[in-house]
PDB file of C-alpha atoms in Angstrom:
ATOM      1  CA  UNK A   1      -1.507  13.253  19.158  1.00  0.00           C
ATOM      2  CA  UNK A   2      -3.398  12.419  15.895  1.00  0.00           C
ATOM      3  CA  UNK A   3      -4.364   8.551  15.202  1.00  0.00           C
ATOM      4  CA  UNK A   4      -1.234   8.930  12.444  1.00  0.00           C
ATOM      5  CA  UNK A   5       1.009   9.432  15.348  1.00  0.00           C
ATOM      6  CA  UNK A   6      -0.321   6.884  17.367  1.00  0.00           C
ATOM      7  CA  UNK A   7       0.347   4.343  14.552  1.00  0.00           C
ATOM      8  CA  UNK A   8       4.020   5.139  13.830  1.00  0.00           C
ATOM      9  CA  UNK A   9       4.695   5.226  17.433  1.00  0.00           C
ATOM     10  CA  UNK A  10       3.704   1.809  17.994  1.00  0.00           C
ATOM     11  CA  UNK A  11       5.762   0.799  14.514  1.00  0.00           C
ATOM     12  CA  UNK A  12       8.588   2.083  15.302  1.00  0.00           C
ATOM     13  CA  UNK A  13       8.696   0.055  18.718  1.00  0.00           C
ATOM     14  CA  UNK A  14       7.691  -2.960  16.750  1.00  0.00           C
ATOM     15  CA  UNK A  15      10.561  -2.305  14.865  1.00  0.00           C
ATOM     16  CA  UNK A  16      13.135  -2.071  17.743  1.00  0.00           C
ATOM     17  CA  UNK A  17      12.243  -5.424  18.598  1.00  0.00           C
ATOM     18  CA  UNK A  18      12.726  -6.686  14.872  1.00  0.00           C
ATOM     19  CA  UNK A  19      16.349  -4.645  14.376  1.00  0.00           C
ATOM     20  CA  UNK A  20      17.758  -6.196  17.781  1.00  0.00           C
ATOM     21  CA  UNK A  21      16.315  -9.593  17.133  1.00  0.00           C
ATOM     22  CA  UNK A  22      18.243  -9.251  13.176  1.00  0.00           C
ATOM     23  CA  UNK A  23      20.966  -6.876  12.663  1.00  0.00           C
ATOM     24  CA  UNK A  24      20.923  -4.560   9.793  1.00  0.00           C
ATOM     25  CA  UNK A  25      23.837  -6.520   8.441  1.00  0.00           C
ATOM     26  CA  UNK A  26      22.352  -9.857   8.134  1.00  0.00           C
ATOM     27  CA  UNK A  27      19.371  -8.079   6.797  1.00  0.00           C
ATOM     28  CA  UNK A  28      21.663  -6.574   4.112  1.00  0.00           C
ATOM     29  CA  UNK A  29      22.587 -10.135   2.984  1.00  0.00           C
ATOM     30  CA  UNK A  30      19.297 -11.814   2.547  1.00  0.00           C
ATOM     31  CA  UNK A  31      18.506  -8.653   0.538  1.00  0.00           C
ATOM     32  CA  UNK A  32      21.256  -9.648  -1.943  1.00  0.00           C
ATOM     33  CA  UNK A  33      20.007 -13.240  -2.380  1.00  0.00           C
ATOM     34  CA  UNK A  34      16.610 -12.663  -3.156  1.00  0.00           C
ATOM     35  CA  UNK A  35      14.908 -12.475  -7.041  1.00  0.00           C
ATOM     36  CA  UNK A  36      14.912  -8.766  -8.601  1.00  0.00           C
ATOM     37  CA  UNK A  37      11.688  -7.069  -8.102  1.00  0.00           C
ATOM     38  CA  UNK A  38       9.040  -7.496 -10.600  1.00  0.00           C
ATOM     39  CA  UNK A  39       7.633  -4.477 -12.613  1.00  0.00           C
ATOM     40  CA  UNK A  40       4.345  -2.988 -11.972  1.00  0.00           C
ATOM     41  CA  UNK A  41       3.520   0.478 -13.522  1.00  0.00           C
ATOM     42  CA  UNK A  42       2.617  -1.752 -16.887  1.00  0.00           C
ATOM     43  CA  UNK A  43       0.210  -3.656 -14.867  1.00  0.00           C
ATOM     44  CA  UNK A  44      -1.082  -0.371 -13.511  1.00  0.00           C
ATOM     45  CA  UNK A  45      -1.572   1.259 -16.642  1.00  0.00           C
ATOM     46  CA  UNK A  46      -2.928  -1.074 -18.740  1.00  0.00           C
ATOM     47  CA  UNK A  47      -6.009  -0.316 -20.524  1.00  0.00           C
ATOM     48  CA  UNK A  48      -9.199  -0.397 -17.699  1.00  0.00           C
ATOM     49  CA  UNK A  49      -9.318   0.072 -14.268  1.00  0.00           C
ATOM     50  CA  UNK A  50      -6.359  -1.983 -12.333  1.00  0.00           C
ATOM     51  CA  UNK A  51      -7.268  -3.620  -8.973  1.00  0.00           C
ATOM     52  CA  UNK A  52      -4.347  -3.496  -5.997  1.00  0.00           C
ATOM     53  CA  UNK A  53      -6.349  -6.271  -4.053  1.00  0.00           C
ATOM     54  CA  UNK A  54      -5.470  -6.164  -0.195  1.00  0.00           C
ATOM     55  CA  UNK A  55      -5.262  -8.615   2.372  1.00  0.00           C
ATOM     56  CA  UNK A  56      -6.755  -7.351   5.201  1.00  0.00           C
ATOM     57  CA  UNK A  57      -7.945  -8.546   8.179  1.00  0.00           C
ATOM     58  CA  UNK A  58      -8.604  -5.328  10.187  1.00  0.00           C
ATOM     59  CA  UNK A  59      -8.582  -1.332  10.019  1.00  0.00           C
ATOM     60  CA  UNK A  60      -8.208   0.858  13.042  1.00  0.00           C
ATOM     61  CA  UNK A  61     -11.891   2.354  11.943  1.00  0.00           C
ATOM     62  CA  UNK A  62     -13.725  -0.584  11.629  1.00  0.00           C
ATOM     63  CA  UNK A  63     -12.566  -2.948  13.744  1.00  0.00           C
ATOM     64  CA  UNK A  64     -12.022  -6.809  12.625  1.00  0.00           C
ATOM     65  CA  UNK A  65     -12.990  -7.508   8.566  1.00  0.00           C
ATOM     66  CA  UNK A  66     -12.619 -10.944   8.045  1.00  0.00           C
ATOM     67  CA  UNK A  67     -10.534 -13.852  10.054  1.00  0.00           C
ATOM     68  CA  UNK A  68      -8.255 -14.818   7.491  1.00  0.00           C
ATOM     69  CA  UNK A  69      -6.276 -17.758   8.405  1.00  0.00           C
ATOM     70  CA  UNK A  70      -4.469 -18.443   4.677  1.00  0.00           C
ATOM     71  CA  UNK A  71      -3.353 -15.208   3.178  1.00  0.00           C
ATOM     72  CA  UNK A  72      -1.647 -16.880   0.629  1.00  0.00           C
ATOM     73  CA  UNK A  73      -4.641 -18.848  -0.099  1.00  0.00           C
ATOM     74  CA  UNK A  74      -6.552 -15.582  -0.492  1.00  0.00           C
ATOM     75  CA  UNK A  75      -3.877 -13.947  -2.619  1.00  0.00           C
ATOM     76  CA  UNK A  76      -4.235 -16.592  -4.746  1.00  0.00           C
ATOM     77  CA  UNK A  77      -7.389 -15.662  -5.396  1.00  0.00           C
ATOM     78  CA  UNK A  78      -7.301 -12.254  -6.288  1.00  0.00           C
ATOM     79  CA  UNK A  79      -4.511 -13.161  -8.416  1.00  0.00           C
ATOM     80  CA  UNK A  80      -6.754 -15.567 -10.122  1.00  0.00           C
ATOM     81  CA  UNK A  81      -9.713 -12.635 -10.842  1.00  0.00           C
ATOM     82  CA  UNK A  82      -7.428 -10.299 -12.645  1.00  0.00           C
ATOM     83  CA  UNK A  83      -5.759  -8.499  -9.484  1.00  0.00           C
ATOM     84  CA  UNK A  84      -2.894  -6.091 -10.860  1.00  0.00           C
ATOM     85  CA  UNK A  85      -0.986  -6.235  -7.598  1.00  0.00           C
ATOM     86  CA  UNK A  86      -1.786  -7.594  -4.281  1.00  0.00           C
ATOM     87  CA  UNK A  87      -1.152  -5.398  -0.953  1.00  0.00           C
ATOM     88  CA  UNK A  88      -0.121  -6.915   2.066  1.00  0.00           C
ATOM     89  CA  UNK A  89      -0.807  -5.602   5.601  1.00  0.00           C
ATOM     90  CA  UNK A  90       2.156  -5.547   7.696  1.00  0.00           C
ATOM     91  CA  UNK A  91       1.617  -3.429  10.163  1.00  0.00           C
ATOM     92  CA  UNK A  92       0.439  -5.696  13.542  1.00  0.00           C
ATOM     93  CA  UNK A  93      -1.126  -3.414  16.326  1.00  0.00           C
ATOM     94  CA  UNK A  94      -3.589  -1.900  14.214  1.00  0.00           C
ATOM     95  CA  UNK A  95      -3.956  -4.143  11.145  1.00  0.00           C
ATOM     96  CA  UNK A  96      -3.513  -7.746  12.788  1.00  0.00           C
ATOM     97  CA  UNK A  97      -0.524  -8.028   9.541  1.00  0.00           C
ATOM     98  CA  UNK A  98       2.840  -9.119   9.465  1.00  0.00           C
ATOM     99  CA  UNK A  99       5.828  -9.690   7.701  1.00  0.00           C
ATOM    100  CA  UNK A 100       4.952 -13.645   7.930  1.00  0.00           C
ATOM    101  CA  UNK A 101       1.864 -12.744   5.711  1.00  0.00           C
ATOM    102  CA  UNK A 102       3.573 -11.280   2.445  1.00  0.00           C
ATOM    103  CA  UNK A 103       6.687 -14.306   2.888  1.00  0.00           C
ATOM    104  CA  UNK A 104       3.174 -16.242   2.557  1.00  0.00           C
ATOM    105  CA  UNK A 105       1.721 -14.360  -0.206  1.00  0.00           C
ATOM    106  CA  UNK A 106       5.072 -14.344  -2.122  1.00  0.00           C
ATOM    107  CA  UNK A 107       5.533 -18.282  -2.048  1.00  0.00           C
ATOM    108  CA  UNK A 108       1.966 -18.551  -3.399  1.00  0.00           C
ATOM    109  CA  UNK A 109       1.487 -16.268  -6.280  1.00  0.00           C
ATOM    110  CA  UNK A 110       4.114 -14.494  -8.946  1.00  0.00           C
ATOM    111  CA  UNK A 111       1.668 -11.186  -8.717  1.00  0.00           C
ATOM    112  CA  UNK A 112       3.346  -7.757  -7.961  1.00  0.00           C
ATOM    113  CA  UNK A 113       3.573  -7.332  -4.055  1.00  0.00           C
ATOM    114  CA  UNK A 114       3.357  -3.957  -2.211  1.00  0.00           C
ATOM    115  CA  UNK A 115       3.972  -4.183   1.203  1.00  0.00           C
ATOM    116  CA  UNK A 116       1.684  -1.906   3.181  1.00  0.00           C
ATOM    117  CA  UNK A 117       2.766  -0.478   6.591  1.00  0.00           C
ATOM    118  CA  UNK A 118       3.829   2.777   7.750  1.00  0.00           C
ATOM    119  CA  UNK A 119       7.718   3.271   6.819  1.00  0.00           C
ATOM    120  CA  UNK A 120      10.156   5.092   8.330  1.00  0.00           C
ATOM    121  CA  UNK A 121      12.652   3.952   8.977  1.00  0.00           C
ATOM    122  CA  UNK A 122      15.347   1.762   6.092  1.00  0.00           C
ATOM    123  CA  UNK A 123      15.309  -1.135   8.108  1.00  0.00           C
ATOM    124  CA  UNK A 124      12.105  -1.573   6.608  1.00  0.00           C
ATOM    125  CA  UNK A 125      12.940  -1.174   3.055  1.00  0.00           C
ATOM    126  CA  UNK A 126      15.248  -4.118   3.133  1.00  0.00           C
ATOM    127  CA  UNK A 127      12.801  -6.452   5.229  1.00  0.00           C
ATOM    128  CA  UNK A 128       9.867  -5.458   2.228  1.00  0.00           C
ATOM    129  CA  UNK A 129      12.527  -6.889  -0.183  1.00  0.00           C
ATOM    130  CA  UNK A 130      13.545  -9.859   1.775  1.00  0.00           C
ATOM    131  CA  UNK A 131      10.075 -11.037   2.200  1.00  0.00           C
ATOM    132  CA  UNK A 132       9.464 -10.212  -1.549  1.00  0.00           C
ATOM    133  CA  UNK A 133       7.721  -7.298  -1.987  1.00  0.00           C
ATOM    134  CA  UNK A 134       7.936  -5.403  -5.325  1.00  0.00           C
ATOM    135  CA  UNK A 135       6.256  -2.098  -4.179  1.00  0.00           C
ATOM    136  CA  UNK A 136       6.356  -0.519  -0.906  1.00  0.00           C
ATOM    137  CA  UNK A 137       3.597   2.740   0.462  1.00  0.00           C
ATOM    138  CA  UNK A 138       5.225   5.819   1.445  1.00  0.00           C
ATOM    139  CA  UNK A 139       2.283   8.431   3.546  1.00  0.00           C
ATOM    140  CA  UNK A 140       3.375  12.209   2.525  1.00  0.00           C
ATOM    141  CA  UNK A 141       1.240  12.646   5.928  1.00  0.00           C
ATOM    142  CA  UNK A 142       4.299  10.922   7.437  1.00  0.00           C
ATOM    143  CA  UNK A 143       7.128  12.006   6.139  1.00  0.00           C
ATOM    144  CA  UNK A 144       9.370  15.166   5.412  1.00  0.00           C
ATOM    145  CA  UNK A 145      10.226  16.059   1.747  1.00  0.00           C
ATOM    146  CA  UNK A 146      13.731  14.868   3.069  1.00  0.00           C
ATOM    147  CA  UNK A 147      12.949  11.770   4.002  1.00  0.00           C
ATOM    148  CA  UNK A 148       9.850  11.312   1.497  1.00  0.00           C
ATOM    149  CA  UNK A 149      13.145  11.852  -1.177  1.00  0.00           C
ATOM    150  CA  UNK A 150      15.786   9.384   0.804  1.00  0.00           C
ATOM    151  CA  UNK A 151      13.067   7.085   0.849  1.00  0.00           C
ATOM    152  CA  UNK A 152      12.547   7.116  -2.904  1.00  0.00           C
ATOM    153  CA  UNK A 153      15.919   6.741  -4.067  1.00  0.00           C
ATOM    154  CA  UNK A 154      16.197   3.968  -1.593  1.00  0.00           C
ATOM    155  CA  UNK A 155      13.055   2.630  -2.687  1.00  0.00           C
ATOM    156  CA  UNK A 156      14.400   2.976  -6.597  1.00  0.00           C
ATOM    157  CA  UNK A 157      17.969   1.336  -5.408  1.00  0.00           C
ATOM    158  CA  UNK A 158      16.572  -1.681  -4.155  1.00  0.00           C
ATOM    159  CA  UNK A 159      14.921  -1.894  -7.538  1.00  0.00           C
ATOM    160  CA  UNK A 160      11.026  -1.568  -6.182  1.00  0.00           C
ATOM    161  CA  UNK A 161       8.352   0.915  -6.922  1.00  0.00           C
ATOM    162  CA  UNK A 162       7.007   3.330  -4.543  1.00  0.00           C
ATOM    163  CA  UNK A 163       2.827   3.947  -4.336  1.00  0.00           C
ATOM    164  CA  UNK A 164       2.803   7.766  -2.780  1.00  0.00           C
ATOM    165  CA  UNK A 165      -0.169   8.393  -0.931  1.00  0.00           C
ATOM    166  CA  UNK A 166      -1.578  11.875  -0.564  1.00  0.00           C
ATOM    167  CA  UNK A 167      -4.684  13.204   0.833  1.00  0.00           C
ATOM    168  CA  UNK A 168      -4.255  17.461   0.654  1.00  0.00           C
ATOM    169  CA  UNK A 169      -3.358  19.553  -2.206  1.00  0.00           C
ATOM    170  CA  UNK A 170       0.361  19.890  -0.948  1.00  0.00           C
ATOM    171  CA  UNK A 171       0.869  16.515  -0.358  1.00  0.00           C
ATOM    172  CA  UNK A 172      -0.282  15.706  -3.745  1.00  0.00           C
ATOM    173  CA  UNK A 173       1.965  18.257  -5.201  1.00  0.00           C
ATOM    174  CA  UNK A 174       4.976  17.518  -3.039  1.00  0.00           C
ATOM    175  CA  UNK A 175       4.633  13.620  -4.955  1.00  0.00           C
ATOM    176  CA  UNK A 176       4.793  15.581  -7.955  1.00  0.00           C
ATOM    177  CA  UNK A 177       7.399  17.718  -7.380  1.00  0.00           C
ATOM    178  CA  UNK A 178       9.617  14.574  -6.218  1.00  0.00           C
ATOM    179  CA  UNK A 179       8.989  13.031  -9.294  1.00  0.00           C
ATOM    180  CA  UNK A 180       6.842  10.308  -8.310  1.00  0.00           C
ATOM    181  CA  UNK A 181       5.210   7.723 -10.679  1.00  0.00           C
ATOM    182  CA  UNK A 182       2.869   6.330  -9.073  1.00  0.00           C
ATOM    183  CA  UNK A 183       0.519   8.525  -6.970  1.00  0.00           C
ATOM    184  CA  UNK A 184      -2.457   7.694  -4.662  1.00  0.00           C
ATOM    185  CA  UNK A 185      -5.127  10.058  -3.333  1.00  0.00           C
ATOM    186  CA  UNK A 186      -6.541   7.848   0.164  1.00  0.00           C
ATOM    187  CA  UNK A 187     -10.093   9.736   0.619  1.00  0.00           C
ATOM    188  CA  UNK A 188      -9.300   8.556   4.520  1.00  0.00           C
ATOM    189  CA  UNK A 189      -7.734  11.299   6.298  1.00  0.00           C
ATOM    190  CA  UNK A 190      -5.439   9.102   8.580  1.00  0.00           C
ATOM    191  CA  UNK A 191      -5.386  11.981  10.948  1.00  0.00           C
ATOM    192  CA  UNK A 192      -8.643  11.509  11.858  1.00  0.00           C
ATOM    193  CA  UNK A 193      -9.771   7.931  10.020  1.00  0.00           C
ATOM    194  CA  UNK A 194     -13.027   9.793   8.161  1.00  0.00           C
ATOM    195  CA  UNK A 195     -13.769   9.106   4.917  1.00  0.00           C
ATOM    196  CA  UNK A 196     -14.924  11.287   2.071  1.00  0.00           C
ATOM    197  CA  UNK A 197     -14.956  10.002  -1.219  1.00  0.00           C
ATOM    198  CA  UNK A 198     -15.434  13.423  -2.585  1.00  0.00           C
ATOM    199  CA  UNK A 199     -11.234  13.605  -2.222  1.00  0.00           C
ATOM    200  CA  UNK A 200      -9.911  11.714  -4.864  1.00  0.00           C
ATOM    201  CA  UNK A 201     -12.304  14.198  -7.725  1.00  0.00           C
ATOM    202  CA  UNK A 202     -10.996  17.009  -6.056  1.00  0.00           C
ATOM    203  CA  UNK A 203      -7.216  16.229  -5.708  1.00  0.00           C
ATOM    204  CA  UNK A 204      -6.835  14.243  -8.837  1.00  0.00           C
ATOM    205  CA  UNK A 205      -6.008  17.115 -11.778  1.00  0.00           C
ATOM    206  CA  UNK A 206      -3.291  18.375  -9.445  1.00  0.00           C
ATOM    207  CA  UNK A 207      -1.828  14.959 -10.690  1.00  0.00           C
ATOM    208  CA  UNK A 208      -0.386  14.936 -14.778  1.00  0.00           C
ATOM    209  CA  UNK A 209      -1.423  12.375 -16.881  1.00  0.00           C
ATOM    210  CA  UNK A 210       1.472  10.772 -17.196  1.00  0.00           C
ATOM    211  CA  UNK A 211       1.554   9.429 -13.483  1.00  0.00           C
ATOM    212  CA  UNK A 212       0.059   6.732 -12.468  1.00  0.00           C
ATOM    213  CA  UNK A 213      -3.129   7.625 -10.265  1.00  0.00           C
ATOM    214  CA  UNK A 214      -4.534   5.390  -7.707  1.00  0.00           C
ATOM    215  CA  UNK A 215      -7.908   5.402  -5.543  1.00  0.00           C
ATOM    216  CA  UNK A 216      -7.584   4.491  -1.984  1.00  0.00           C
ATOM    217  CA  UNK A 217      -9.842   4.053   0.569  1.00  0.00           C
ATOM    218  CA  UNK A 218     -13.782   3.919   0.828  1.00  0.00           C
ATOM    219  CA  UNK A 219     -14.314   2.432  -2.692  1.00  0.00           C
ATOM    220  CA  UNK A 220     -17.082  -0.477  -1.250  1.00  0.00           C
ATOM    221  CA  UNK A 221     -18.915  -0.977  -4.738  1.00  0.00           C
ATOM    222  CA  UNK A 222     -18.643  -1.038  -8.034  1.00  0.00           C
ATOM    223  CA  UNK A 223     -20.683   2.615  -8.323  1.00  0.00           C
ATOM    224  CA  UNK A 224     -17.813   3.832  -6.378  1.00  0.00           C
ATOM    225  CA  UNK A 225     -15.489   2.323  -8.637  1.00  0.00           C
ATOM    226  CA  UNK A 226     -16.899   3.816 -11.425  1.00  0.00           C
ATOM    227  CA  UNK A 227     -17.596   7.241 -10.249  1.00  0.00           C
ATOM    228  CA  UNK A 228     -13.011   7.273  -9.300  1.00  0.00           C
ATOM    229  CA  UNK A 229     -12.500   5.721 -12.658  1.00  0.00           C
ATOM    230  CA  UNK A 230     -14.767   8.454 -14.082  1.00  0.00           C
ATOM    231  CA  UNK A 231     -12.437  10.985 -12.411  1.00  0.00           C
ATOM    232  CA  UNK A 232      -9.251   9.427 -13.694  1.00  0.00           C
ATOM    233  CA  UNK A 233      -8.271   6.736 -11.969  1.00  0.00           C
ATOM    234  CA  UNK A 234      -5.774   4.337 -13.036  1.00  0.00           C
ATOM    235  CA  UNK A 235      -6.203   1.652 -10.465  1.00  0.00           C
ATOM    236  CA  UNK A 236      -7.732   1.078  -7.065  1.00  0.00           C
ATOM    237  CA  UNK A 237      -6.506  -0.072  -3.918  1.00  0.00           C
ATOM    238  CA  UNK A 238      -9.427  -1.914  -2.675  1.00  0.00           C
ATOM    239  CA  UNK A 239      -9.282  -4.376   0.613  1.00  0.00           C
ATOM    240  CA  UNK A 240     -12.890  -4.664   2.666  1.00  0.00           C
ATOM    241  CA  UNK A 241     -15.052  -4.952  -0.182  1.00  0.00           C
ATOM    242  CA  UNK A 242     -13.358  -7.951  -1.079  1.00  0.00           C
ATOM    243  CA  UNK A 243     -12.426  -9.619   2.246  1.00  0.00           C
ATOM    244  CA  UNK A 244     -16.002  -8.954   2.970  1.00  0.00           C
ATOM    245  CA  UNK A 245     -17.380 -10.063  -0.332  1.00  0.00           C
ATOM    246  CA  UNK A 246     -17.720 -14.040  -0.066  1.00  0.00           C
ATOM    247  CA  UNK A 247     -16.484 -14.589  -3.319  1.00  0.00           C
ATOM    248  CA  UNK A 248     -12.721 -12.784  -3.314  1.00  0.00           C
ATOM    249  CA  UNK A 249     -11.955 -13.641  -6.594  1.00  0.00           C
ATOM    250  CA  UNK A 250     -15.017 -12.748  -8.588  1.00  0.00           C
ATOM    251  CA  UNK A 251     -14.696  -9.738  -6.990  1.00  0.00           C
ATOM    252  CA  UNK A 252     -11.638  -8.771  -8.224  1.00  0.00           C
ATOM    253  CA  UNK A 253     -12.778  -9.828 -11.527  1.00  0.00           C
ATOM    254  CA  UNK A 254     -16.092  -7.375 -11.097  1.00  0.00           C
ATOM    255  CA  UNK A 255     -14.031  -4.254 -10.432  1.00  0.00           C
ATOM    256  CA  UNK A 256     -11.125  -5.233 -13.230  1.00  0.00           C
ATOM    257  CA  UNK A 257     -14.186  -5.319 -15.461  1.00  0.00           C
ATOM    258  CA  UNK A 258     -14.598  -1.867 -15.256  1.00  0.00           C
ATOM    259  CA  UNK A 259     -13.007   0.371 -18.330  1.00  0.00           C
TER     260      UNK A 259
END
């Protein structure tokens, strides 16, 4: 069993507990009451390099980042340095995140929210919403090109945008071929957890220019920043180099900097 596996295993018995503690139904009407979800792809492809700023407190690799006791305070910050979007751990058993977190998050900034946890289930689509997230991440790694395309036209019906993430040459082209917008290329192979940054230069022309491309994973400078933007990268989805930094918001504002 690969370290992927092990994840969604323990999600989907987190979300057993969730479903029988709030039925789908109830779920269903919260969705309706909530505020539309706000656009993103403008943010993302703006002119320079757009920063998806990540509360994070921990990463199955490394262990415990940062103890952070106010996400929304944090958010705040990032939003205030430039941030294009803010992503929100969810996930608890390997990421110390919750659902709690982006409710927090939402109430304290009017930034684009992706909520980032390993969905598969819809359950989970309609608990994003209600806790106000405007993006969601969908792993190619974990899902079929059935459910990759279910989960996209649910993701589009609910009015939110979907980040793909890829990380082989098929993956990359079954985003593609589904007609995704906005693609990322996570130089972490979550099979595995190691990191080569060499993966987002080598992936990235399988990806046309008119999608959205997004850097994820082992960007800890502003070198490695530069070298993905170099490549063609639209944004970055950057979380430890800024929970680690000191100064959260001037490092969003570092990275944004970059054109």
């Amino acid at each position: 069993m690969t370290v992927l596996d092990e994840i969604i295993t323990g999600v989907r018995e987190d979300l057993a507990v969730r479903q029988a503690d709030q039925p789908f139904e109830k779920l269903l009407e919260l969705a309706r009451e909530v505020q539309p979800a706000r656009p993103v792809v403008p943010a993302l492809r703006a002119p320079g390099l757009a920063v998806i700023a990540e509360v994070k407190r921990r990463s199955p690799s490394k262990g415990d980042l940062a103890e952070i006791t106010d996400p929304a305070a944090l958010a705040t910050d990032y939003a205030a340095g430039g941030a294009a979007a803010i992503s929100v751990l969810t996930e608890k058993r390997r990421f110390n995140g919750s659902l709690t977190d982006l409710g927090a998050v939402r109430e304290a900034v009017e930034t684009p929210l992706l909520r980032k946890d390993f969905m598969v289930h819809p359950y989970q689509f309609y608990e994003a919403r209600v806790h106000g997230a405007d993006l969601v991440l969908l792993i190619a790694a974990a899902l079929s090109d059935v459910e990759l395309r279910a989960f996209l036209d649910l993701t589009d019906a609910l009015g939110m945008t979907a980040l793909v993430e890829t990380h082989t040459e098929e993956e990359v082209e079954r985003a593609v071929n589904a007609g995704v917008e906005v693609i990322g290329i996570n130089n972490r192979d979550l099979k595995t957890l190691e990191v080569d940054l060499d993966r987002f230069g080598k992936l990235v022309s399988l990806i046309p220019d008119d999608r959205v491309k997004v850097a994820e994973s082992g960007i800890l400078s502003i070198d490695d920043a530069r070298r993905v933007r170099q490549e063609g990268a639209d944004a970055i989805l950057v979380g430890e180099a800024l929970v680690r930094h000191g100064d959260p918001r001037a490092a969003v504002e570092e990275f944004a900097s970059i054109d």
